Short mmCIF file of C-alpha atoms and ligand atoms in Angstrom, two decimals:
data_model
loop_
_atom_site.label_atom_id
_atom_site.label_comp_id
_atom_site.label_asym_id
_atom_site.label_seq_id
_atom_site.Cartn_x
_atom_site.Cartn_y
_atom_site.Cartn_z
CA MET A 25 -257.37 90.27 -20.34
CA GLU A 26 -254.28 89.87 -18.79
CA SER A 27 -252.60 92.59 -17.29
CA THR A 28 -249.74 93.56 -19.45
CA PRO A 29 -247.66 90.02 -19.69
CA GLY A 30 -244.85 89.54 -17.95
CA LEU A 31 -244.77 92.02 -15.61
CA SER A 32 -245.39 91.26 -11.66
CA GLY A 33 -247.44 92.02 -9.24
CA PHE A 34 -251.17 93.61 -10.07
CA ARG A 35 -252.95 91.08 -11.64
CA ARG A 36 -256.72 91.01 -13.14
CA LEU A 37 -259.22 89.28 -11.92
CA GLY A 38 -262.81 89.64 -13.27
CA GLY A 39 -261.49 92.35 -15.24
CA GLU A 40 -260.46 94.32 -13.00
CA LEU A 41 -256.58 95.50 -12.45
CA HIS A 42 -255.69 94.19 -8.32
CA CYS A 43 -252.51 95.39 -6.21
CA GLY A 44 -253.08 92.16 -3.85
CA GLU A 45 -256.25 91.46 -3.31
CA VAL A 46 -257.38 94.98 -3.25
CA PRO A 47 -259.29 96.35 -7.03
CA LEU A 48 -257.81 99.68 -8.21
CA GLU A 49 -260.67 101.20 -8.95
CA GLU A 50 -262.00 101.08 -5.30
CA LEU A 51 -258.73 102.77 -3.97
CA ALA A 52 -258.77 105.78 -6.84
CA ARG A 53 -262.56 106.49 -6.03
CA ARG A 54 -261.94 106.12 -2.06
CA TYR A 55 -258.96 108.23 -2.59
CA GLY A 56 -259.66 110.19 -5.77
CA THR A 57 -256.47 111.05 -8.91
CA PRO A 58 -253.55 110.87 -10.06
CA LEU A 59 -252.83 108.21 -7.24
CA TYR A 60 -249.66 106.22 -6.66
CA VAL A 61 -250.06 102.43 -5.05
CA TYR A 62 -247.50 100.09 -3.90
CA ASP A 63 -247.40 96.54 -3.29
CA LEU A 64 -245.43 95.94 0.05
CA ALA A 65 -245.82 92.56 -0.60
CA LEU A 66 -244.19 92.82 -3.74
CA VAL A 67 -241.73 94.75 -1.68
CA GLY A 68 -240.88 92.00 0.57
CA GLU A 69 -240.59 89.56 -2.44
CA ASN A 70 -237.98 91.55 -4.31
CA VAL A 71 -236.01 91.63 -1.41
CA ARG A 72 -235.58 88.37 -0.81
CA ARG A 73 -234.44 87.51 -4.36
CA PHE A 74 -231.52 90.26 -4.30
CA ARG A 75 -231.30 87.97 -0.52
CA THR A 76 -231.39 84.60 -1.84
CA ALA A 77 -229.06 85.62 -4.98
CA PHE A 78 -226.19 86.53 -2.61
CA SER A 79 -226.75 83.89 -0.19
CA GLY A 80 -223.18 82.81 -0.49
CA VAL A 81 -221.19 85.95 1.02
CA PRO A 82 -222.00 88.36 3.75
CA PHE A 83 -224.63 90.96 2.14
CA THR A 84 -226.02 94.16 2.89
CA LEU A 85 -229.12 95.62 0.81
CA ALA A 86 -228.56 99.11 1.17
CA TYR A 87 -231.75 100.28 -0.79
CA SER A 88 -231.21 103.30 -2.55
CA VAL A 89 -234.24 105.55 -1.08
CA LYS A 90 -233.91 108.51 -3.63
CA ALA A 91 -235.93 105.11 -5.86
CA ASN A 92 -239.11 106.22 -3.44
CA GLY A 93 -238.72 107.52 0.20
CA ASN A 94 -242.42 106.80 1.37
CA LEU A 95 -242.22 106.16 4.93
CA SER A 96 -244.79 103.18 4.64
CA VAL A 97 -242.17 101.83 2.19
CA LEU A 98 -238.83 102.28 3.97
CA ASN A 99 -240.64 101.09 6.89
CA ARG A 100 -241.70 97.65 5.60
CA LEU A 101 -237.78 97.64 4.26
CA ALA A 102 -237.13 98.57 8.21
CA SER A 103 -238.82 95.99 9.19
CA LEU A 104 -237.09 93.56 6.28
CA GLY A 105 -233.71 94.80 7.78
CA THR A 106 -232.23 96.20 5.47
CA GLY A 107 -229.61 99.27 4.94
CA ALA A 108 -230.50 102.26 2.69
CA ASP A 109 -228.10 104.44 0.55
CA ILE A 110 -228.71 107.73 0.40
CA VAL A 111 -227.60 111.41 -1.03
CA SER A 112 -228.98 113.81 1.12
CA ALA A 113 -229.37 114.61 5.15
CA GLY A 114 -233.29 114.47 3.74
CA GLU A 115 -232.87 111.30 2.64
CA LEU A 116 -231.15 110.55 6.25
CA HIS A 117 -234.44 111.92 8.09
CA ARG A 118 -236.56 109.80 5.76
CA CYS A 119 -234.86 106.59 6.49
CA LEU A 120 -234.71 107.34 10.56
CA GLN A 121 -237.92 108.21 10.72
CA ALA A 122 -238.65 104.85 9.25
CA GLY A 123 -236.29 102.60 11.53
CA ILE A 124 -233.77 102.17 9.52
CA ARG A 125 -230.73 101.35 11.00
CA PRO A 126 -228.31 103.98 11.09
CA ARG A 127 -225.00 101.76 10.91
CA ASP A 128 -226.43 100.48 7.72
CA ILE A 129 -226.80 103.59 6.08
CA TYR A 130 -224.49 104.35 2.97
CA PHE A 131 -223.73 108.34 1.95
CA ALA A 132 -223.05 108.80 -1.51
CA GLY A 133 -223.13 112.01 -3.39
CA VAL A 134 -220.76 114.09 -5.23
CA GLY A 135 -222.33 117.75 -3.24
CA LYS A 136 -222.40 117.08 0.44
CA ARG A 137 -223.48 120.64 2.43
CA PRO A 138 -220.76 120.06 5.95
CA GLU A 139 -223.96 120.40 8.09
CA GLU A 140 -224.98 117.23 6.15
CA VAL A 141 -222.02 115.44 7.06
CA GLU A 142 -222.21 116.40 10.68
CA ARG A 143 -226.01 115.53 11.04
CA ALA A 144 -225.02 111.93 9.12
CA LEU A 145 -221.74 111.68 11.39
CA GLU A 146 -223.41 112.16 14.37
CA ALA A 147 -226.01 109.62 13.87
CA GLY A 148 -223.65 107.08 13.11
CA ILE A 149 -223.85 106.10 9.82
CA GLY A 150 -222.34 103.06 8.33
CA ALA A 151 -219.87 105.01 6.02
CA PHE A 152 -219.63 108.01 3.78
CA HIS A 153 -219.33 107.63 0.26
CA VAL A 154 -217.06 110.34 -1.12
CA GLU A 155 -216.50 111.17 -3.94
CA SER A 156 -214.11 113.77 -4.61
CA ALA A 157 -210.79 114.84 -2.63
CA HIS A 158 -212.14 118.30 -1.21
CA GLU A 159 -214.96 116.11 0.32
CA LEU A 160 -212.46 114.42 2.05
CA GLU A 161 -211.00 117.32 3.71
CA VAL A 162 -214.71 117.95 4.70
CA LEU A 163 -215.12 115.11 6.12
CA ALA A 164 -212.02 114.88 8.38
CA LYS A 165 -212.18 118.68 9.82
CA VAL A 166 -215.98 118.33 10.31
CA ALA A 167 -215.13 114.62 12.01
CA GLU A 168 -212.34 116.28 13.88
CA GLU A 169 -214.39 119.40 15.15
CA LYS A 170 -216.82 116.71 16.41
CA ASP A 171 -213.98 114.71 17.70
CA LEU A 172 -215.01 111.47 15.73
CA ARG A 173 -214.56 108.98 13.19
CA ALA A 174 -215.76 109.29 10.00
CA PRO A 175 -216.39 105.84 8.44
CA LEU A 176 -216.11 106.15 4.70
CA ALA A 177 -214.75 104.55 1.21
CA ILE A 178 -214.18 106.10 -1.61
CA ARG A 179 -216.26 106.36 -4.86
CA VAL A 180 -214.84 105.00 -7.80
CA ASN A 181 -215.54 105.79 -11.20
CA PRO A 182 -214.29 102.70 -13.31
CA ASP A 183 -214.27 104.29 -16.55
CA ILE A 184 -217.14 101.98 -17.71
CA HIS A 185 -219.67 102.70 -20.20
CA SER A 186 -222.33 101.03 -19.04
CA PRO A 187 -225.04 100.36 -21.40
CA THR A 188 -228.10 102.05 -20.34
CA PHE A 189 -231.14 103.47 -22.06
CA HIS A 190 -230.03 107.11 -21.70
CA GLU A 191 -227.14 109.34 -21.33
CA TYR A 192 -228.56 110.55 -18.19
CA THR A 193 -229.01 107.47 -16.39
CA ARG A 194 -225.06 106.25 -17.11
CA THR A 195 -222.87 107.45 -14.34
CA GLY A 196 -219.23 105.43 -14.15
CA HIS A 197 -217.64 106.59 -17.39
CA ALA A 198 -214.73 108.73 -16.56
CA ALA A 199 -216.33 112.12 -17.97
CA SER A 200 -218.98 111.88 -15.12
CA LYS A 201 -219.04 114.58 -12.70
CA PHE A 202 -219.22 110.61 -10.35
CA GLY A 203 -217.00 109.02 -8.33
CA VAL A 204 -212.67 109.06 -8.28
CA PRO A 205 -210.57 107.93 -10.86
CA ALA A 206 -209.32 104.43 -10.03
CA SER A 207 -205.89 105.80 -10.53
CA GLU A 208 -206.62 108.66 -8.09
CA ALA A 209 -208.14 106.73 -5.67
CA LEU A 210 -205.26 105.07 -4.36
CA GLU A 211 -203.62 108.29 -3.60
CA LEU A 212 -206.82 109.25 -1.16
CA TYR A 213 -206.88 106.13 0.06
CA ARG A 214 -203.37 106.67 1.64
CA ARG A 215 -204.83 110.03 2.93
CA ALA A 216 -207.83 108.35 4.41
CA ASN A 217 -205.44 106.08 5.96
CA GLU A 218 -203.50 108.39 7.82
CA HIS A 219 -205.87 110.78 10.06
CA GLU A 220 -207.23 109.45 13.12
CA HIS A 221 -210.20 111.17 12.48
CA LEU A 222 -211.24 109.12 9.27
CA ALA A 223 -211.62 105.56 9.16
CA VAL A 224 -211.32 103.34 6.16
CA ARG A 225 -213.87 100.87 5.75
CA GLY A 226 -214.13 99.87 1.61
CA VAL A 227 -214.66 100.41 -1.83
CA ASP A 228 -217.76 101.56 -3.61
CA VAL A 229 -218.33 101.77 -6.99
CA HIS A 230 -222.14 102.97 -9.01
CA ILE A 231 -222.01 102.62 -12.91
CA GLY A 232 -225.51 103.46 -13.45
CA SER A 233 -228.74 102.75 -13.82
CA GLN A 234 -231.66 100.35 -15.59
CA ILE A 235 -228.25 98.21 -17.00
CA MET A 236 -229.94 94.67 -18.10
CA ASP A 237 -226.25 93.12 -18.54
CA PRO A 238 -224.80 91.73 -15.62
CA ASP A 239 -220.88 92.15 -17.64
CA PRO A 240 -220.20 96.21 -16.83
CA TYR A 241 -220.59 94.61 -13.14
CA MET A 242 -218.15 92.37 -13.65
CA GLU A 243 -215.72 94.80 -14.79
CA ALA A 244 -216.60 97.39 -12.42
CA TRP A 245 -215.60 94.45 -9.97
CA ARG A 246 -212.12 94.01 -11.13
CA THR A 247 -211.48 97.25 -10.99
CA VAL A 248 -212.27 97.39 -7.51
CA ARG A 249 -210.57 94.44 -6.94
CA GLY A 250 -207.34 95.57 -8.62
CA LEU A 251 -207.53 98.58 -5.98
CA LEU A 252 -208.16 96.79 -3.30
CA ARG A 253 -204.99 94.58 -3.38
CA LEU A 254 -203.21 97.82 -3.90
CA LEU A 255 -204.90 98.45 -0.87
CA ARG A 256 -203.97 95.65 1.38
CA ASP A 257 -200.33 95.74 -0.28
CA GLU A 258 -200.09 99.12 1.98
CA GLY A 259 -201.57 97.36 5.06
CA MET A 260 -204.97 98.50 5.06
CA LYS A 261 -207.93 96.79 6.25
CA LEU A 262 -211.04 96.81 3.91
CA GLU A 263 -214.62 94.78 5.03
CA TYR A 264 -216.36 95.58 1.98
CA VAL A 265 -217.09 96.19 -1.80
CA ASP A 266 -219.86 98.18 -2.56
CA LEU A 267 -221.03 97.90 -6.34
CA GLY A 268 -223.42 99.63 -6.12
CA GLY A 269 -227.29 99.72 -8.02
CA GLY A 270 -228.74 100.56 -11.37
CA PHE A 271 -229.61 96.18 -11.92
CA GLY A 272 -232.32 96.52 -14.63
CA VAL A 273 -236.47 95.94 -14.63
CA GLY A 274 -238.16 94.97 -17.81
CA TYR A 275 -240.02 98.15 -18.51
CA ARG A 276 -242.13 96.06 -21.35
CA GLY A 277 -242.43 93.23 -19.83
CA GLU A 278 -239.05 91.66 -20.53
CA PRO A 279 -237.03 90.20 -16.97
CA GLY A 280 -235.25 92.45 -15.48
CA LEU A 281 -231.10 91.53 -14.95
CA ASP A 282 -230.49 88.34 -14.06
CA LEU A 283 -229.20 88.60 -10.70
CA ASP A 284 -228.92 84.89 -10.20
CA PHE A 285 -226.59 84.72 -13.22
CA LEU A 286 -224.63 87.91 -12.18
CA ALA A 287 -224.18 86.22 -8.48
CA GLU A 288 -222.42 83.12 -9.49
CA ALA A 289 -219.66 85.35 -11.01
CA LEU A 290 -219.75 87.56 -8.33
CA VAL A 291 -220.31 85.54 -5.28
CA PRO A 292 -217.26 83.43 -5.46
CA GLN A 293 -214.70 86.60 -6.01
CA VAL A 294 -215.82 88.57 -3.52
CA GLN A 295 -215.91 85.34 -0.86
CA ALA A 296 -212.05 84.56 -1.79
CA GLU A 297 -211.44 88.51 -0.87
CA GLY A 298 -212.98 87.85 1.79
CA LEU A 299 -215.21 90.95 2.17
CA GLU A 300 -219.11 91.79 2.52
CA LEU A 301 -220.99 92.39 -0.03
CA ILE A 302 -223.21 95.40 0.15
CA LEU A 303 -225.55 96.02 -2.73
CA GLU A 304 -228.03 99.47 -3.54
CA PRO A 305 -230.24 98.59 -5.41
CA GLY A 306 -233.68 101.19 -5.60
CA ARG A 307 -235.65 100.21 -8.74
CA SER A 308 -235.44 96.63 -9.05
CA VAL A 309 -237.04 96.32 -4.62
CA VAL A 310 -240.02 99.11 -5.97
CA GLY A 311 -240.04 99.69 -9.67
CA GLU A 312 -242.80 96.96 -10.45
CA ALA A 313 -244.44 97.16 -7.37
CA GLY A 314 -245.98 100.42 -8.20
CA VAL A 315 -248.22 101.90 -10.37
CA LEU A 316 -249.52 105.61 -10.90
CA VAL A 317 -253.88 105.22 -11.24
CA VAL A 318 -254.64 108.54 -13.12
CA GLN A 319 -258.39 109.64 -14.89
CA VAL A 320 -258.99 110.51 -18.54
CA LEU A 321 -260.62 113.68 -18.28
CA HIS A 322 -260.55 114.05 -22.15
CA VAL A 323 -260.05 112.53 -25.59
CA LYS A 324 -259.02 115.05 -28.56
CA ARG A 325 -257.86 114.56 -32.05
CA SER A 326 -255.53 117.08 -33.74
CA GLY A 327 -253.15 116.98 -36.56
CA GLY A 328 -253.46 113.14 -36.92
CA THR A 329 -252.67 112.13 -33.45
CA VAL A 330 -255.38 110.68 -30.93
CA PHE A 331 -254.84 112.70 -27.67
CA VAL A 332 -256.10 110.99 -24.05
CA VAL A 333 -255.83 113.85 -21.63
CA ALA A 334 -255.26 112.57 -18.12
CA ASP A 335 -255.32 114.20 -14.82
CA GLY A 336 -251.90 112.98 -13.64
CA GLY A 337 -248.80 113.93 -16.35
CA MET A 338 -245.00 115.06 -15.64
CA THR A 339 -245.65 116.46 -12.23
CA GLU A 340 -246.37 113.10 -11.24
CA LEU A 341 -244.33 111.12 -13.81
CA LEU A 342 -240.97 112.63 -15.17
CA ARG A 343 -239.37 109.79 -16.44
CA PRO A 344 -240.93 109.49 -19.74
CA SER A 345 -240.47 113.48 -20.37
CA HIS A 346 -237.46 113.60 -18.43
CA TYR A 347 -234.96 110.81 -20.64
CA GLY A 348 -237.78 109.17 -22.68
CA GLY A 349 -238.61 106.37 -19.76
CA PHE A 350 -241.24 104.04 -20.67
CA HIS A 351 -244.21 103.01 -18.87
CA ALA A 352 -246.67 99.79 -20.14
CA VAL A 353 -250.15 101.90 -20.24
CA GLU A 354 -253.50 99.48 -19.55
CA PRO A 355 -256.99 100.41 -18.36
CA VAL A 356 -257.62 99.45 -15.01
CA VAL A 357 -260.96 97.80 -16.21
CA LYS A 358 -260.79 96.54 -18.86
CA ARG A 359 -264.05 96.93 -21.06
CA ASP A 360 -265.33 95.23 -24.48
CA HIS A 361 -265.73 97.46 -27.46
CA ARG A 362 -263.03 100.02 -27.85
CA PRO A 363 -261.39 100.19 -30.68
CA VAL A 364 -257.55 99.46 -30.61
CA GLU A 365 -255.43 102.63 -31.70
CA PRO A 366 -252.37 104.78 -31.64
CA VAL A 367 -252.61 107.28 -29.09
CA ASP A 368 -250.48 109.51 -27.26
CA LEU A 369 -251.38 109.66 -22.98
CA VAL A 370 -250.55 113.17 -21.93
CA GLY A 371 -251.40 115.32 -18.15
CA PRO A 372 -252.55 118.46 -18.38
CA ILE A 373 -249.57 120.57 -17.48
CA CYS A 374 -248.53 123.51 -19.83
CA GLU A 375 -245.62 121.53 -21.38
CA SER A 376 -245.63 119.94 -24.47
CA GLY A 377 -243.12 117.53 -23.20
CA ASP A 378 -245.89 116.03 -20.69
CA PHE A 379 -246.72 113.05 -21.24
CA LEU A 380 -246.92 109.62 -20.08
CA ALA A 381 -246.78 107.38 -23.37
CA ARG A 382 -246.34 108.54 -27.10
CA ASP A 383 -247.62 106.58 -30.12
CA ARG A 384 -249.13 103.57 -27.45
CA GLU A 385 -251.63 101.09 -29.15
CA LEU A 386 -254.23 101.78 -26.02
CA ALA A 387 -257.76 100.79 -26.56
CA VAL A 388 -259.00 104.92 -26.87
CA PRO A 389 -260.29 105.29 -23.53
CA GLU A 390 -263.26 107.37 -22.56
CA PRO A 391 -263.64 110.30 -20.61
CA GLY A 392 -264.14 109.25 -16.91
CA GLU A 393 -262.25 106.01 -17.51
CA LEU A 394 -259.44 104.78 -15.10
CA LEU A 395 -255.48 103.78 -16.63
CA ALA A 396 -253.15 102.38 -14.92
CA VAL A 397 -249.36 103.54 -15.49
CA ARG A 398 -247.34 100.72 -14.56
CA THR A 399 -243.95 99.94 -13.00
CA ALA A 400 -243.78 104.03 -11.47
CA GLY A 401 -243.12 102.97 -7.77
CA ALA A 402 -239.65 103.54 -8.76
CA TYR A 403 -238.30 107.95 -9.52
CA GLY A 404 -242.43 107.74 -9.56
CA PHE A 405 -242.87 110.06 -6.30
CA SER A 406 -239.81 110.86 -5.22
CA MET A 407 -238.94 113.27 -8.88
CA ALA A 408 -242.74 114.37 -8.52
CA SER A 409 -243.21 118.34 -8.17
CA ASN A 410 -245.22 121.26 -7.70
CA TYR A 411 -245.05 122.77 -11.19
CA ASN A 412 -248.07 124.14 -12.70
CA ALA A 413 -249.03 124.76 -8.76
CA ARG A 414 -250.30 121.06 -9.07
CA ARG A 415 -250.90 119.36 -5.29
CA ARG A 416 -248.58 116.28 -5.23
CA PRO A 417 -250.40 113.21 -5.25
CA ALA A 418 -251.28 110.71 -2.59
CA GLU A 419 -249.73 107.25 -1.79
CA VAL A 420 -251.20 104.55 -1.31
CA VAL A 421 -249.81 101.37 0.49
CA VAL A 422 -251.21 97.82 0.19
CA ASP A 423 -250.56 94.39 1.86
CA GLY A 424 -252.76 91.41 0.39
CA THR A 425 -256.42 92.93 1.81
CA ARG A 426 -254.57 95.64 4.26
CA VAL A 427 -254.71 99.31 2.53
CA HIS A 428 -253.32 102.36 4.34
CA LEU A 429 -253.22 105.64 3.07
CA ALA A 430 -249.49 106.52 3.74
CA ARG A 431 -249.49 110.17 2.43
CA PRO A 432 -252.80 112.26 1.09
CA ARG A 433 -252.78 113.68 -1.37
CA GLU A 434 -251.14 117.33 -0.88
CA SER A 435 -254.10 120.66 -0.31
CA TYR A 436 -254.37 123.64 -1.21
CA SER A 437 -252.73 125.19 1.61
CA ASP A 438 -249.92 122.85 1.39
CA LEU A 439 -248.81 124.55 -1.83
CA VAL A 440 -248.02 127.87 -0.23
CA ARG A 441 -247.19 126.49 3.16
CA GLY A 442 -244.41 128.59 5.06
CA GLU A 443 -244.74 131.86 2.22
CA THR A 444 -244.98 135.15 3.42
CA LEU A 445 -245.84 138.72 2.41
CA PRO A 446 -243.63 141.27 2.74
CA ASP A 447 -244.12 144.20 5.10
CA TRP A 448 -243.46 147.01 2.88
C1 PLP B 510 -225.12 105.90 -5.46
C2 PLP B 510 -226.27 105.16 -6.37
N1 PLP B 510 -226.43 104.00 -5.56
C3 PLP B 510 -227.78 103.18 -6.44
C4 PLP B 510 -228.53 103.95 -6.97
C5 PLP B 510 -230.12 103.58 -7.30
O1 PLP B 510 -230.21 102.71 -9.02
P1 PLP B 510 -231.33 102.18 -9.27
O2 PLP B 510 -232.39 102.25 -8.89
O3 PLP B 510 -231.23 102.23 -10.34
O4 PLP B 510 -231.17 100.67 -8.71
C6 PLP B 510 -228.08 105.30 -8.15
C7 PLP B 510 -229.28 105.95 -8.91
O5 PLP B 510 -229.20 106.61 -9.27
C8 PLP B 510 -227.20 106.05 -6.84
O6 PLP B 510 -226.98 106.96 -7.78
#
């Protein structure tokens, strides 16, 4: 049997699913389950896809760290020379540890604390992506106190209703908390341009996540271009346009967003404006490059449903229960003579909303068998939690035949680290 048709990476050889040259079963035996496995070669391939598509303009890939902040993944990206899109000082710390150049780091997010701004400013990041008038004031104040100049772009909200699979993954409409309406952005740019401790560098926009259609990006670009021209008319010098991330991947094996098609429309226009293009992909760099391997604990039938109870669930991979995210599921080792039935793959967590897949036609596995939850490299471990006092899983990276335990499974002492009892 092939692995899920259309999904790249993780080939099936002799009935066994492999990451690179390594059988997943061997990794599960060595490191236990639930287990995240990432294919670094595929991460590199995805970076190259972006670079090839957008080679017609000066281009920076600012990888969105929130998708997967594992240090080994970030370090591979650093060695490929990518930058980063971050949303916290914690993500900044990870990037610096992994060797990403500070000047290629862009700091977005609606709620940056002054101390986070200070850290990023001292690190010498590429720019702050400012999301409100008050944030601009805070940035100016911190920069003044440090006697530094804070580089920035305003994150513009283009009021686009981007078609994503769930309302939680839409960010570009006027009623979302993100960004500043284009009509207000002009005034913020004026203020920033006049301030001696602020340096305007570009314009930023991010319209949502898991977008399959290039059109909303072009719509966002047109809004940005209109603003750019107004800013240039006022004598402001802009270096870059950042069109954010959100490029969709095919969770069901269908093709993801067509980057070449988008680039064909976008590149000549960005080129004509003489700008550098920054994109902030997360999911499309690491999504297909990761799987979550879980072990089946029990199979039970109740109320007409077949429940396959695995040792991993919403604490390891929140996407299905949080916003209905779909992940293909397949056996790690293909076995014959299993009846195919609709099943619910659920975890051991004490929540009815704890599931990895619902109503899925699956060869009903037996306890002890391993299942691979595909396309789990993005927003998998990075959204994992300790709910139910569960230890977060191990993460392994693979490159061809090479294997590295990038993060061990948490220990029981990790679960209580730093906690103390009152002395009264
Ligand atoms: C500002 C910003 N940039 C980039 C991304 C990355 O999105 P994706 O992983 O879908 O490419 C996000 C995700 O929410 C984001 O908020």
